[in-house]
Coordinates of C-alpha atoms in Angstrom, one line a residue:
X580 CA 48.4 35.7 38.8
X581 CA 48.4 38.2 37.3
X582 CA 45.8 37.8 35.0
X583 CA 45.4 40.7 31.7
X584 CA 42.3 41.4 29.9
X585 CA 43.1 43.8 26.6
X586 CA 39.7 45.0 25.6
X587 CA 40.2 47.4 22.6
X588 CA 36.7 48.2 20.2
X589 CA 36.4 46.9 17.3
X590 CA 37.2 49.5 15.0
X591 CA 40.9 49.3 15.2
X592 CA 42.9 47.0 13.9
X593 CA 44.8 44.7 16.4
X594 CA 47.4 42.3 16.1
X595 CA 46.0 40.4 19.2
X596 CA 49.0 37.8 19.4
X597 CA 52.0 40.4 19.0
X598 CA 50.3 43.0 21.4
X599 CA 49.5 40.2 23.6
X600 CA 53.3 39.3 23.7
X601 CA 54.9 42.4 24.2
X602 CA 52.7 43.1 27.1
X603 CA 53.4 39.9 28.6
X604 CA 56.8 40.9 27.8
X605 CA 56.9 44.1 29.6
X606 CA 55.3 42.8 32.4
X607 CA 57.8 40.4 33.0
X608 CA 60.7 43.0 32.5
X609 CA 58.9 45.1 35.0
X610 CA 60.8 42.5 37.6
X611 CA 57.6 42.5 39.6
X612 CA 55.8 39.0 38.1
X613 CA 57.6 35.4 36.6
X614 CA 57.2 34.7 33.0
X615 CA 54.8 31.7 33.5
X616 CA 52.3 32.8 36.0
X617 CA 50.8 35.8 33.6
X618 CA 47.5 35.1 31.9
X619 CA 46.6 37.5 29.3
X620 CA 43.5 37.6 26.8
X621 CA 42.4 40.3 24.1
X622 CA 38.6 41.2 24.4
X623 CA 37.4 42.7 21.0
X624 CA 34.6 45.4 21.2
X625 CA 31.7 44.9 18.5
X626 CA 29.3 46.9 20.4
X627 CA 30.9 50.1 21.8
X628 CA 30.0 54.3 22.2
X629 CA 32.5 56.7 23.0
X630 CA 30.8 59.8 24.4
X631 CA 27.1 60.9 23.0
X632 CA 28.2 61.3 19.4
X633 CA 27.7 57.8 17.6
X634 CA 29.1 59.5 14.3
X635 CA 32.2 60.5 15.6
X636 CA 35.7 58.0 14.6
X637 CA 36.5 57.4 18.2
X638 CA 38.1 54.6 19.6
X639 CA 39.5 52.9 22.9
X640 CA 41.4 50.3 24.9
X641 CA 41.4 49.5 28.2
X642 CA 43.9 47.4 29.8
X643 CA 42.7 45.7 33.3
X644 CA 45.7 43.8 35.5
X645 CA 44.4 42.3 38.3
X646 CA 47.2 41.2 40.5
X647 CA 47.7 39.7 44.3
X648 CA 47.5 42.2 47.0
X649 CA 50.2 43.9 48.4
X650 CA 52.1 46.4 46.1
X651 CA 52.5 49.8 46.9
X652 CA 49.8 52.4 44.8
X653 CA 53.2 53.6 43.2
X654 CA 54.0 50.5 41.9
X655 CA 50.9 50.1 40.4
X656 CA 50.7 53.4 38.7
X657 CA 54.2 52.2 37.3
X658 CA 52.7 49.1 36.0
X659 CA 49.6 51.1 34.8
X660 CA 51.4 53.3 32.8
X661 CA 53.8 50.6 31.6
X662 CA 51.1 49.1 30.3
X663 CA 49.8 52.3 28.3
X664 CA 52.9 53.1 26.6
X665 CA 53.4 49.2 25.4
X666 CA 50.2 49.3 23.7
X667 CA 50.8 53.1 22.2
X668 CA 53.9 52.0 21.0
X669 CA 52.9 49.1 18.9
X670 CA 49.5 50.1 17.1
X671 CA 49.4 52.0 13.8
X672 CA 46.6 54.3 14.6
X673 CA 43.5 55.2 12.5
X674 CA 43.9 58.6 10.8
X675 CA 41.6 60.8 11.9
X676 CA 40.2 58.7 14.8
X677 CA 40.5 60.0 18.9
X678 CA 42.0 56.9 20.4
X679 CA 41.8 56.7 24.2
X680 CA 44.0 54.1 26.0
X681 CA 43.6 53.8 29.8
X682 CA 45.0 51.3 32.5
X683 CA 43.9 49.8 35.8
X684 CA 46.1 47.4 37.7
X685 CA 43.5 45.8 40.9
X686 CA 44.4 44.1 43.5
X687 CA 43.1 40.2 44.3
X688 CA 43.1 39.6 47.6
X689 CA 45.9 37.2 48.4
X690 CA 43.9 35.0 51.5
X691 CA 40.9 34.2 48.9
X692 CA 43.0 33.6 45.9
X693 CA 43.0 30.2 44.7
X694 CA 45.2 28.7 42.0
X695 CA 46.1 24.9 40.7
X696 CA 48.9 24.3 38.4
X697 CA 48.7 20.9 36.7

């Protein structure tokens, strides 16, 4: 916990590792998870359609944190938009292109979650 899934399509160009690292980074500075315990991964979109116009240059990412239960919705939004503006400050953006970035933060429920550390 938590764990973050970076899904972004495929027509922008992504340093995976670097965004990956300042996202883990922010999380962590956000106070609210420990260095070690966050998983993240970058998901890259081949197959992807904004809207109804397949012609158009559009583009997204979508950042999902799934976390254990029992924040307050505020703090989430916090972490949601944290999230957001870490990824929009570190991408040079396609001229041009309509680039949508949007954040989720879920909650796992703490009784069923299971984890091992070897």
């Amino acid at each position: 916990m938590p764990h973050l899934f970076f899904e972004y399509t495929g027509n922008l160009e992504i340093d995976t590792q670097a965004t990956l690292l300042r996202l883990n980074e922010a999380l962590v500075g956000s106070g609210h998870f420990d260095e070690n315990s966050i998983k993240a991964r970058a998901i890259r979109l081949d197959d992807f359609l904004v809207g109804t116009q397949p012609q158009a240059r559009r583009a997204f990412m979508h950042l999902r944190l799934t976390i254990l239960s029992g924040r307050t919705p505020e703090v989430k939004k916090q972490i949601a938009d944290l999230l957001v503006a870490t990824v929009q400050q570190e991408q040079a953006w396609p001229e041009g292109a309509q680039v949508q970035i949007t954040a989720e933060v879920i909650d796992m429920q703490r009784e069923i979650y299971g984890k091992q550390v070897l």
